[in-house]
Short mmCIF file of the C-alpha atoms (twelve columns), coordinates in Angstrom:
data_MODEL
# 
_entry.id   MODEL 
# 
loop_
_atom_site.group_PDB 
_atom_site.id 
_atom_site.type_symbol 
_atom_site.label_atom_id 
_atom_site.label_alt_id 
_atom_site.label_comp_id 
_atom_site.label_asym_id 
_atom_site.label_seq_id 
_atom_site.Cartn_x 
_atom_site.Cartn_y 
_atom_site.Cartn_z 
_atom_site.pdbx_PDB_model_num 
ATOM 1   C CA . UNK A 1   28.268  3.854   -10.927 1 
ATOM 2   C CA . UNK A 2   27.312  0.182   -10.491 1 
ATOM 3   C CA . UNK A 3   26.845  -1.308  -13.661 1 
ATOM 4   C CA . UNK A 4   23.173  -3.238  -14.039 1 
ATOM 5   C CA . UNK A 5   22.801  -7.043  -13.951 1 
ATOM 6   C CA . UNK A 6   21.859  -8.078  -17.755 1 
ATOM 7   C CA . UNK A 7   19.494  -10.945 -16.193 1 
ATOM 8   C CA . UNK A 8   17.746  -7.837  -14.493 1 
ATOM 9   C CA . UNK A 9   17.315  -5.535  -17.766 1 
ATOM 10  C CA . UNK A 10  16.182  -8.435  -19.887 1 
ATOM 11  C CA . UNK A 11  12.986  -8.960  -17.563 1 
ATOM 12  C CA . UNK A 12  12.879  -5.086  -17.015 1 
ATOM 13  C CA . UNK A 13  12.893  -4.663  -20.991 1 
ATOM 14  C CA . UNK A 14  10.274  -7.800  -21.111 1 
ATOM 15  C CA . UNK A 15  7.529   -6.030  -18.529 1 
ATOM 16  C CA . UNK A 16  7.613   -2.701  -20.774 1 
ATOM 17  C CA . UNK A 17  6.818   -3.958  -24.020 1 
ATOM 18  C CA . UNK A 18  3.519   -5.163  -25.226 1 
ATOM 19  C CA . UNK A 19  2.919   -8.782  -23.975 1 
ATOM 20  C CA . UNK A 20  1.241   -9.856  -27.375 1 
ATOM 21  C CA . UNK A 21  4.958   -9.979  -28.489 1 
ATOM 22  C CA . UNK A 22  7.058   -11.568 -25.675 1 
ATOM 23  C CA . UNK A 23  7.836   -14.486 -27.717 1 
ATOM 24  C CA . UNK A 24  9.306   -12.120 -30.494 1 
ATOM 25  C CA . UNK A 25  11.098  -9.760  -28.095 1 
ATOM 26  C CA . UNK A 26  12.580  -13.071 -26.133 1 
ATOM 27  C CA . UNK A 27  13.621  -14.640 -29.305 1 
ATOM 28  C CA . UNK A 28  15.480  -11.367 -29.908 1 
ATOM 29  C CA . UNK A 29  17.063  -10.748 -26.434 1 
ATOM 30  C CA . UNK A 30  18.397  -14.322 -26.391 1 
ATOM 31  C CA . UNK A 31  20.047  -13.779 -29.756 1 
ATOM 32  C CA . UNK A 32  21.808  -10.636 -28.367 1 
ATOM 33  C CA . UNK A 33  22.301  -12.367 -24.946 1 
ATOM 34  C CA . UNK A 34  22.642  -16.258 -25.588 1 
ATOM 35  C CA . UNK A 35  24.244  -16.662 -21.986 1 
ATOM 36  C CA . UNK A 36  20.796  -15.616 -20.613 1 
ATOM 37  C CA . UNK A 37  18.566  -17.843 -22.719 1 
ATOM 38  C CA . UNK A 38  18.404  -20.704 -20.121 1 
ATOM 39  C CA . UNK A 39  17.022  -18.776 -16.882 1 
ATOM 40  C CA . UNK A 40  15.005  -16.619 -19.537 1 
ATOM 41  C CA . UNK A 41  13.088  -19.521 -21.042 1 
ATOM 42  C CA . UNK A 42  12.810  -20.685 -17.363 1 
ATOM 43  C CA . UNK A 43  11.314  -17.586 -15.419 1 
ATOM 44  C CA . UNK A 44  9.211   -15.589 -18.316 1 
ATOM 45  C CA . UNK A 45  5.944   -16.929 -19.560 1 
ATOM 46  C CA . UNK A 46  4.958   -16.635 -22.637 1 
ATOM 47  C CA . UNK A 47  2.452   -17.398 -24.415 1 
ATOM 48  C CA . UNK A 48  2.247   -21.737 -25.419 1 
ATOM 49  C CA . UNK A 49  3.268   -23.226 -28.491 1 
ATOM 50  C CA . UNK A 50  1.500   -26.790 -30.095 1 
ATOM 51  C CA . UNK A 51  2.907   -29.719 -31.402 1 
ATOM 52  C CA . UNK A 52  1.179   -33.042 -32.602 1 
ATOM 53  C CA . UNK A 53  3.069   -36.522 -31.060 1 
ATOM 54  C CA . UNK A 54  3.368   -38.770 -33.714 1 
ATOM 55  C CA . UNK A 55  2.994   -41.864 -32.054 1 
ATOM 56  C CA . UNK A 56  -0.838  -40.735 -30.615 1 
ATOM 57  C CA . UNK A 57  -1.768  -37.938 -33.185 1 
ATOM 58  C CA . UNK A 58  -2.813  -35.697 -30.582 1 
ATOM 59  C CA . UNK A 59  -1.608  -32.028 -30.180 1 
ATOM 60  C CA . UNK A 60  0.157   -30.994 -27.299 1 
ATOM 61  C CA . UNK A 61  1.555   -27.823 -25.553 1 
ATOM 62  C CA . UNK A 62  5.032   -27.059 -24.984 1 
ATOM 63  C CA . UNK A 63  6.538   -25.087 -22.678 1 
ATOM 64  C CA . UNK A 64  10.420  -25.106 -20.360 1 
ATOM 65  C CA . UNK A 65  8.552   -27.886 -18.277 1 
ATOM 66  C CA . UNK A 66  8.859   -30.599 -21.175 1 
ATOM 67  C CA . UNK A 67  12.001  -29.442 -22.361 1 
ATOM 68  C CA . UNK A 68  15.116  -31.152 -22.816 1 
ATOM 69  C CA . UNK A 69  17.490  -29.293 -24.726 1 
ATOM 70  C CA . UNK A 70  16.095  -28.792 -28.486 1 
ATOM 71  C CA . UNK A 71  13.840  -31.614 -27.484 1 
ATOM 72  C CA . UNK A 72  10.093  -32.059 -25.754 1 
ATOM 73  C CA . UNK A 73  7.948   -34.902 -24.160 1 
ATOM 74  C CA . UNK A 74  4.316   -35.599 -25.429 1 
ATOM 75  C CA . UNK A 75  2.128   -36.123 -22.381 1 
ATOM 76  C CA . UNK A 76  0.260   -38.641 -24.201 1 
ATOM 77  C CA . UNK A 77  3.309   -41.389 -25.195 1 
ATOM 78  C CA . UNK A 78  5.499   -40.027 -22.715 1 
ATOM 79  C CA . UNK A 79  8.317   -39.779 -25.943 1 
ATOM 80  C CA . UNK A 80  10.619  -36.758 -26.880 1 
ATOM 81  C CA . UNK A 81  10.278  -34.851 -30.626 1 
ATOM 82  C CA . UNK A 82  13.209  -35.200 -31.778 1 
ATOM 83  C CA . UNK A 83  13.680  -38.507 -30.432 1 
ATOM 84  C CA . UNK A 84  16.101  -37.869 -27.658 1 
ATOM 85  C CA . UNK A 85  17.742  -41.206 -25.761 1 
ATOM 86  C CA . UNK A 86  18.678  -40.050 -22.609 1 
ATOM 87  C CA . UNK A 87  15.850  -37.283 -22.171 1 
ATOM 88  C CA . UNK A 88  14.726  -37.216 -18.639 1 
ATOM 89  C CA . UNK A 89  11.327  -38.924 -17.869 1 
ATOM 90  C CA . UNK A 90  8.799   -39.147 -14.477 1 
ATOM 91  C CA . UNK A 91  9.182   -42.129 -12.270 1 
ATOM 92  C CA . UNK A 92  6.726   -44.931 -13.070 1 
ATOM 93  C CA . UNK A 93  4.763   -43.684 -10.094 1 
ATOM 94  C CA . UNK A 94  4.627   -40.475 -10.987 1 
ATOM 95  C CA . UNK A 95  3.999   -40.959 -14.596 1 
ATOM 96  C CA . UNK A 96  0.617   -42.817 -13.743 1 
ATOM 97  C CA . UNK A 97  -0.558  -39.876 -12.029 1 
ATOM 98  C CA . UNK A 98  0.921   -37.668 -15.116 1 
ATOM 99  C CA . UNK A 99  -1.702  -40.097 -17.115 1 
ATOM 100 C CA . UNK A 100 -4.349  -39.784 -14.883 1 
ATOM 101 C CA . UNK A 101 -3.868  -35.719 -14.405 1 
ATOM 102 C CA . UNK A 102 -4.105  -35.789 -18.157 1 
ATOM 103 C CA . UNK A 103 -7.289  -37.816 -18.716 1 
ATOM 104 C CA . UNK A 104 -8.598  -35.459 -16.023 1 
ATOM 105 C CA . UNK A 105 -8.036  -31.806 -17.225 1 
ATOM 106 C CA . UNK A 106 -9.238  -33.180 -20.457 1 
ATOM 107 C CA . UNK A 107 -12.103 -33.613 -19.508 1 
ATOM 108 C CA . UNK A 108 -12.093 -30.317 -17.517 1 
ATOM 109 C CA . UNK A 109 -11.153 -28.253 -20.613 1 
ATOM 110 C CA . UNK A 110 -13.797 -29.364 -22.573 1 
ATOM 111 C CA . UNK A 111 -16.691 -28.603 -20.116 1 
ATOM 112 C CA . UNK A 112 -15.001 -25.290 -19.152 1 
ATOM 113 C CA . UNK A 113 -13.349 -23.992 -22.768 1 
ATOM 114 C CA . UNK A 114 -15.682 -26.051 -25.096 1 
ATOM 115 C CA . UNK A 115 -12.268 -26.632 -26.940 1 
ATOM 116 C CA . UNK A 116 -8.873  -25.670 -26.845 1 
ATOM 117 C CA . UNK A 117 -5.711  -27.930 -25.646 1 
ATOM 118 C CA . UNK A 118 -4.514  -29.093 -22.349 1 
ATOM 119 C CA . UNK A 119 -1.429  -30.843 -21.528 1 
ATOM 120 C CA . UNK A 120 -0.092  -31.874 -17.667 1 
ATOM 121 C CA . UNK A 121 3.339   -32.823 -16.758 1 
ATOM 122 C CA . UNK A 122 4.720   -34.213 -13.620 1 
ATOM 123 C CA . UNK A 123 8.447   -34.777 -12.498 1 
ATOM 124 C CA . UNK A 124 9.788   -36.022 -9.197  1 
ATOM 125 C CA . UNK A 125 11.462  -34.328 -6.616  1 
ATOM 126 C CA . UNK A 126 13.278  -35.306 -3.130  1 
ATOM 127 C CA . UNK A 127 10.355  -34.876 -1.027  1 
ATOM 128 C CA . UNK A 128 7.560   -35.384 -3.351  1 
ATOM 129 C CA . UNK A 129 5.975   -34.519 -6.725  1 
ATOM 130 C CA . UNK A 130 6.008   -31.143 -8.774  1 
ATOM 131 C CA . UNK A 131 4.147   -30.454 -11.739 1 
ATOM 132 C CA . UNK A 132 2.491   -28.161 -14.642 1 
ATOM 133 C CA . UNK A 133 -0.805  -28.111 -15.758 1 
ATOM 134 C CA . UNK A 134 -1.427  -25.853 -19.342 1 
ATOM 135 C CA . UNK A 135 -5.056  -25.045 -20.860 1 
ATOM 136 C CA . UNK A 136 -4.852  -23.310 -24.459 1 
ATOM 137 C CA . UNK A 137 -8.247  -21.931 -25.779 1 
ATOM 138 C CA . UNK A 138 -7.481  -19.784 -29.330 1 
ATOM 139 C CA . UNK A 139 -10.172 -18.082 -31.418 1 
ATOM 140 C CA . UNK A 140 -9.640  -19.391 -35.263 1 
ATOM 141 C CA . UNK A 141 -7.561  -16.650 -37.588 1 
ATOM 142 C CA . UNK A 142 -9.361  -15.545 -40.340 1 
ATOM 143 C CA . UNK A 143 -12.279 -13.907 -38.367 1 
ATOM 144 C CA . UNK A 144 -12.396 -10.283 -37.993 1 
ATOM 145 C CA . UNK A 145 -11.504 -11.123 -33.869 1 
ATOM 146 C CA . UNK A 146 -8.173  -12.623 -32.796 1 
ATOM 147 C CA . UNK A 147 -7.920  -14.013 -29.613 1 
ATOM 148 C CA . UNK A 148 -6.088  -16.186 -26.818 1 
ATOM 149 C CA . UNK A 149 -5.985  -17.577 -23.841 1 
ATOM 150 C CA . UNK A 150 -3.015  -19.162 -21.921 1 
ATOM 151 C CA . UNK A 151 -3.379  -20.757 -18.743 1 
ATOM 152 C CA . UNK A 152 0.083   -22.061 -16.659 1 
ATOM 153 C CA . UNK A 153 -0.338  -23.738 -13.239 1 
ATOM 154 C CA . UNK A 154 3.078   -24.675 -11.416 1 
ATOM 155 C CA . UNK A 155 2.818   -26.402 -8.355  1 
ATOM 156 C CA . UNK A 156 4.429   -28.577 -5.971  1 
ATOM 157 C CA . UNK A 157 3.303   -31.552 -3.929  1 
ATOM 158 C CA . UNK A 158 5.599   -32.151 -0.526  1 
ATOM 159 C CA . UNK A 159 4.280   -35.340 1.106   1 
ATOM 160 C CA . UNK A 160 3.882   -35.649 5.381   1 
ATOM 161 C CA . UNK A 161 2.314   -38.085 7.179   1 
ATOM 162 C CA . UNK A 162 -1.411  -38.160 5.860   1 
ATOM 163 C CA . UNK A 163 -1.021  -34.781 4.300   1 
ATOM 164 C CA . UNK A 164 0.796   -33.044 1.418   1 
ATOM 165 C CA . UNK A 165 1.680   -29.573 1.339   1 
ATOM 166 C CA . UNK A 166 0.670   -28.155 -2.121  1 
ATOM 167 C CA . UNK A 167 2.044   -24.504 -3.603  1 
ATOM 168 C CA . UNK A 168 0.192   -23.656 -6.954  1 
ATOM 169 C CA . UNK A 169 1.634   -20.676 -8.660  1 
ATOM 170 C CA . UNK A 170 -0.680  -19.415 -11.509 1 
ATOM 171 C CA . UNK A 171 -0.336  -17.471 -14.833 1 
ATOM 172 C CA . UNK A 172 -3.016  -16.002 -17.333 1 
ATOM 173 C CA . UNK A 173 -1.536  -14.771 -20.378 1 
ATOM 174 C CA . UNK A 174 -4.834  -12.971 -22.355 1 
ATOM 175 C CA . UNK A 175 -4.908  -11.606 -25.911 1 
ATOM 176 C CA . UNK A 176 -7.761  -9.835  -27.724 1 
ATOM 177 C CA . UNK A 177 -7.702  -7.727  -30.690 1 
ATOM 178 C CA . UNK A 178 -10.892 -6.586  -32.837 1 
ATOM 179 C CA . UNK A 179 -11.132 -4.855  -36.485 1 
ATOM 180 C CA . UNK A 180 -14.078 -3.255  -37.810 1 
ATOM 181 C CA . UNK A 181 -15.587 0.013   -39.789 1 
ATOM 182 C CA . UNK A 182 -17.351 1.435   -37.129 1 
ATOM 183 C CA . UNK A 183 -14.839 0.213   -33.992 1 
ATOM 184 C CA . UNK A 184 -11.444 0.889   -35.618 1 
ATOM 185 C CA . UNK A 185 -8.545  -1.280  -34.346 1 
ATOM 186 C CA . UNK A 186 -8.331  -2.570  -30.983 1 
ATOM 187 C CA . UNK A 187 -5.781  -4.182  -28.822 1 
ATOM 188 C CA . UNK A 188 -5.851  -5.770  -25.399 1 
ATOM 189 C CA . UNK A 189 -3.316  -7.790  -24.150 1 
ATOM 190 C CA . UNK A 190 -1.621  -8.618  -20.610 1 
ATOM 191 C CA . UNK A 191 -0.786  -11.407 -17.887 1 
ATOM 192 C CA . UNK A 192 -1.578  -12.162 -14.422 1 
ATOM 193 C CA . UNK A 193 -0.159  -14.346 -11.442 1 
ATOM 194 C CA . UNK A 194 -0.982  -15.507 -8.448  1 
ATOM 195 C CA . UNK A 195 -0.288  -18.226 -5.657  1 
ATOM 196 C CA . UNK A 196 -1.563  -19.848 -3.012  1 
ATOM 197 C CA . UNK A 197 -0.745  -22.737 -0.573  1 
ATOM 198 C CA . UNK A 198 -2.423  -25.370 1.524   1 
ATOM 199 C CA . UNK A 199 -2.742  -28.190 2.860   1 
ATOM 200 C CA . UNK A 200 -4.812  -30.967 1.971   1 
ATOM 201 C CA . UNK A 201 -6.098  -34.630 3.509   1 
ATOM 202 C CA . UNK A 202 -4.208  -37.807 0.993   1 
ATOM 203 C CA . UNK A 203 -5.231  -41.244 1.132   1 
ATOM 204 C CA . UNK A 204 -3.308  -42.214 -1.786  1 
ATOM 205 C CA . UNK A 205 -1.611  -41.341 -5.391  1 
ATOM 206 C CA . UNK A 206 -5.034  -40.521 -6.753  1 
ATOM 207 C CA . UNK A 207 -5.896  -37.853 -4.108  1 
ATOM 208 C CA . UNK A 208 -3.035  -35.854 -5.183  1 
ATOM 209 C CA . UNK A 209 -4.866  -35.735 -9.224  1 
ATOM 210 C CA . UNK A 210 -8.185  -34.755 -7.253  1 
ATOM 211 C CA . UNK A 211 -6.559  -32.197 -4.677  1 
ATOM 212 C CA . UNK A 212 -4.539  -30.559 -7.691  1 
ATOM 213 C CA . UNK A 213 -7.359  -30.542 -9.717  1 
ATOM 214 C CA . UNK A 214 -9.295  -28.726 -7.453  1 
ATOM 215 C CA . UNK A 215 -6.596  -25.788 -6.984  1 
ATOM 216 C CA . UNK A 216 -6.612  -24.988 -9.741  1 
ATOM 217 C CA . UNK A 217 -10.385 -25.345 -10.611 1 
ATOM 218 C CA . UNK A 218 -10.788 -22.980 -7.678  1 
ATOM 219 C CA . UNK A 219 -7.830  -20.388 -9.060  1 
ATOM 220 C CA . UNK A 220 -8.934  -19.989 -12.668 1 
ATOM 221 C CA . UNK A 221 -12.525 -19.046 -11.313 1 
ATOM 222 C CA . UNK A 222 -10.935 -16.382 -9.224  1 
ATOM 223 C CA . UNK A 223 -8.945  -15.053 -12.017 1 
ATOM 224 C CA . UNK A 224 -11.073 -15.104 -14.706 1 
ATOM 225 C CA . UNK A 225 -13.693 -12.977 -12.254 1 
ATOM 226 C CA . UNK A 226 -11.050 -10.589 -11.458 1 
ATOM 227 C CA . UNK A 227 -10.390 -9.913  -15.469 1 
ATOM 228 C CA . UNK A 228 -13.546 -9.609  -15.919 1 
ATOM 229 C CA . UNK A 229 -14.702 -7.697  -13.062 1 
ATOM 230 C CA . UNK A 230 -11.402 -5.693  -12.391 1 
ATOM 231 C CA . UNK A 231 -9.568  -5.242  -15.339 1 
ATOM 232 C CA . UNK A 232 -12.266 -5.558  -18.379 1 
ATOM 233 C CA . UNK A 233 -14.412 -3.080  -15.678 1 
ATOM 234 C CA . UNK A 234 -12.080 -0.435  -15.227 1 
ATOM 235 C CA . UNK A 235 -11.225 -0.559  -19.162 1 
ATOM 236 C CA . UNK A 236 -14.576 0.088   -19.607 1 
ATOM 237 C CA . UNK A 237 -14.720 2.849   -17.258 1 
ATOM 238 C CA . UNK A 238 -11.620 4.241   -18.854 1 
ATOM 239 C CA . UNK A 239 -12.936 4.113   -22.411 1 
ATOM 240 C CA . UNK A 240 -16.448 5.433   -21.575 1 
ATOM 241 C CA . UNK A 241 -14.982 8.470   -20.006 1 
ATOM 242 C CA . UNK A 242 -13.041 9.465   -22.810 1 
ATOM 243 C CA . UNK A 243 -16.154 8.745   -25.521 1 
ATOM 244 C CA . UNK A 244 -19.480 10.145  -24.393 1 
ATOM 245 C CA . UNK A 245 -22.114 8.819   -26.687 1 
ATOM 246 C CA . UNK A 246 -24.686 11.915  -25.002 1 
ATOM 247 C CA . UNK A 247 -24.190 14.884  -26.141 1 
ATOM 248 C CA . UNK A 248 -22.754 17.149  -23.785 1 
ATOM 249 C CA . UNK A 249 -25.288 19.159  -23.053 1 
ATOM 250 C CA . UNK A 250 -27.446 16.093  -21.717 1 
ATOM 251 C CA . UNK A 251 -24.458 14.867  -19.986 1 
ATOM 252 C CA . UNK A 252 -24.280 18.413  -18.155 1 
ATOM 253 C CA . UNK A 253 -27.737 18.318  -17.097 1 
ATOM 254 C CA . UNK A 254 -27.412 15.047  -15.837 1 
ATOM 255 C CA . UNK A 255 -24.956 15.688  -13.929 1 
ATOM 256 C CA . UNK A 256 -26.885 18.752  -12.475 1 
ATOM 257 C CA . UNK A 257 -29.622 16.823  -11.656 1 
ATOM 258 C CA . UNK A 258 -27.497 14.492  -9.675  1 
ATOM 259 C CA . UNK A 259 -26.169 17.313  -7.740  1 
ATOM 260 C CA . UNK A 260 -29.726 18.990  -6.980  1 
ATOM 261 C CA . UNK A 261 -30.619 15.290  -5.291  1 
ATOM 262 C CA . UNK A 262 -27.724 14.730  -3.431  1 
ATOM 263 C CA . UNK A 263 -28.198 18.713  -1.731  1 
ATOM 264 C CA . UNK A 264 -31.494 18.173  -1.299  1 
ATOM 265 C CA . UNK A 265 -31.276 14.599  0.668   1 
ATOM 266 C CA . UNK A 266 -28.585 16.865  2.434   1 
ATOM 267 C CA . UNK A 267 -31.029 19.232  4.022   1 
# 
């Protein structure tokens, strides 16, 4: 019998258990595993963490992108906490359009999440660009409703001639849970991804800020419709057809009356 990859099980174990937790149960399987901590911190998502850079006093998110070793890079002075000397950095070309990404989404989080964080990082590759961009909207603890809301876009830019070929890869990490008297205790929690490519027109360094910024303006409206129509729909569907508020016998009648109209449009 053919004995099963550990790499495999870990992410195996990771899709079965709740997803409010993956940070717990990772911290866990890398301390039984530590040989699998590097390409686990690098292929599961989970939800983002915040610091504050202490050169700007602005909060940031962290996440395998920034990382470098125990180590990661503030968007906003482009300096490693801890201070690390040889931690690797974006070209000074592709740091400007790390700045200008940043100034950007900022100002796209705060129209679209009325709060929240958002942090973008860039690094260069042999043919172009790749990047991350991460939106973080939390409800405050202490209220009776806990809640979060992790966004993380991975993309790469390839350059061609007046083109670039872009591949966005997209992750919503959602957490809700409710307390009350009358309600009870309620959880909801899960993740979704999705991707897309294409190809867009560049006339320059900037266009690749506006053509990223689009993509994933564009994906979050599709996901955020499909949780709410899909998912928070069918939940709904699910949870009303295992509580009737009617009694039953109105229910039944309803139901008969439904019936009558359908046999008599039938005649």
């Amino acid at each position: 019998m053919a004995t099963a990859d550990p790499f495999d099980s870990a992410l195996d174990l990771l899709r079965r258990l709740s997803p409010r937790d993956t940070s717990q149960t990772l911290e866990g399987i890398c301390a039984l595993a530590p040989h699998l901590t590097e390409d686990l911190l690098s292929s599961v998502d989970q939800p983002l963490q915040v610091r504050r850079c202490t050169k700007s006093g602005r909060d940031y998110l962290l996440c395998d992108y920034n990382r470098d070793g125990d180590s990661y890079r503030s968007p906003w002075s482009n300096e490693f906490d801890p201070p690390l000397g040889d931690g690797t950095v974006p070209s000074e070309r592709v740091r400007r359009m790390e700045e200008k990404a940043n100034e950007g989404f900022d100002v796209y989080r705060e129209l679209y999440y009325e709060g929240g964080i958002s942090s973008v990082y860039f690094w260069d590759l042999d043919d172009g660009f790749a990047g991350v961009v991460l939106l973080k909207k939390a409800v405050s603890p202490g209220s009776s409703s806990l809640g979060s809301w992790d966004s993380i876009h991975v993309f790469e830019a390839i350059d061609r001639a007046r083109t670039a070929h872009y591949k966005l890869t997209s992750t919503v990490i959602l957490h809700l849970s409710t307390k009350g008297e009358s309600l009870g205790e309620m959880d909801l929690s899960g993740n979704m991804t999705r991707q897309v490519e294409q190809d867009l027109a560049v006339e320059g360094d900037g266009s690749h800020v506006v053509n990223v910024g689009k993509m994933v303006e564009e994906m979050e409206l599709k996901m955020r419709n499909l949780l709410q129509e899909v998912y928070f729909g069918k939940a709904k569907d699910v949870v009303s057809d295992l509580r009737s508020i009617p009694s039953l016998t109105e229910t039944n009648r309803d139901i008969a009356t439904h019936q009558e109209m359908i046999s008599s449009m039938k005649r």
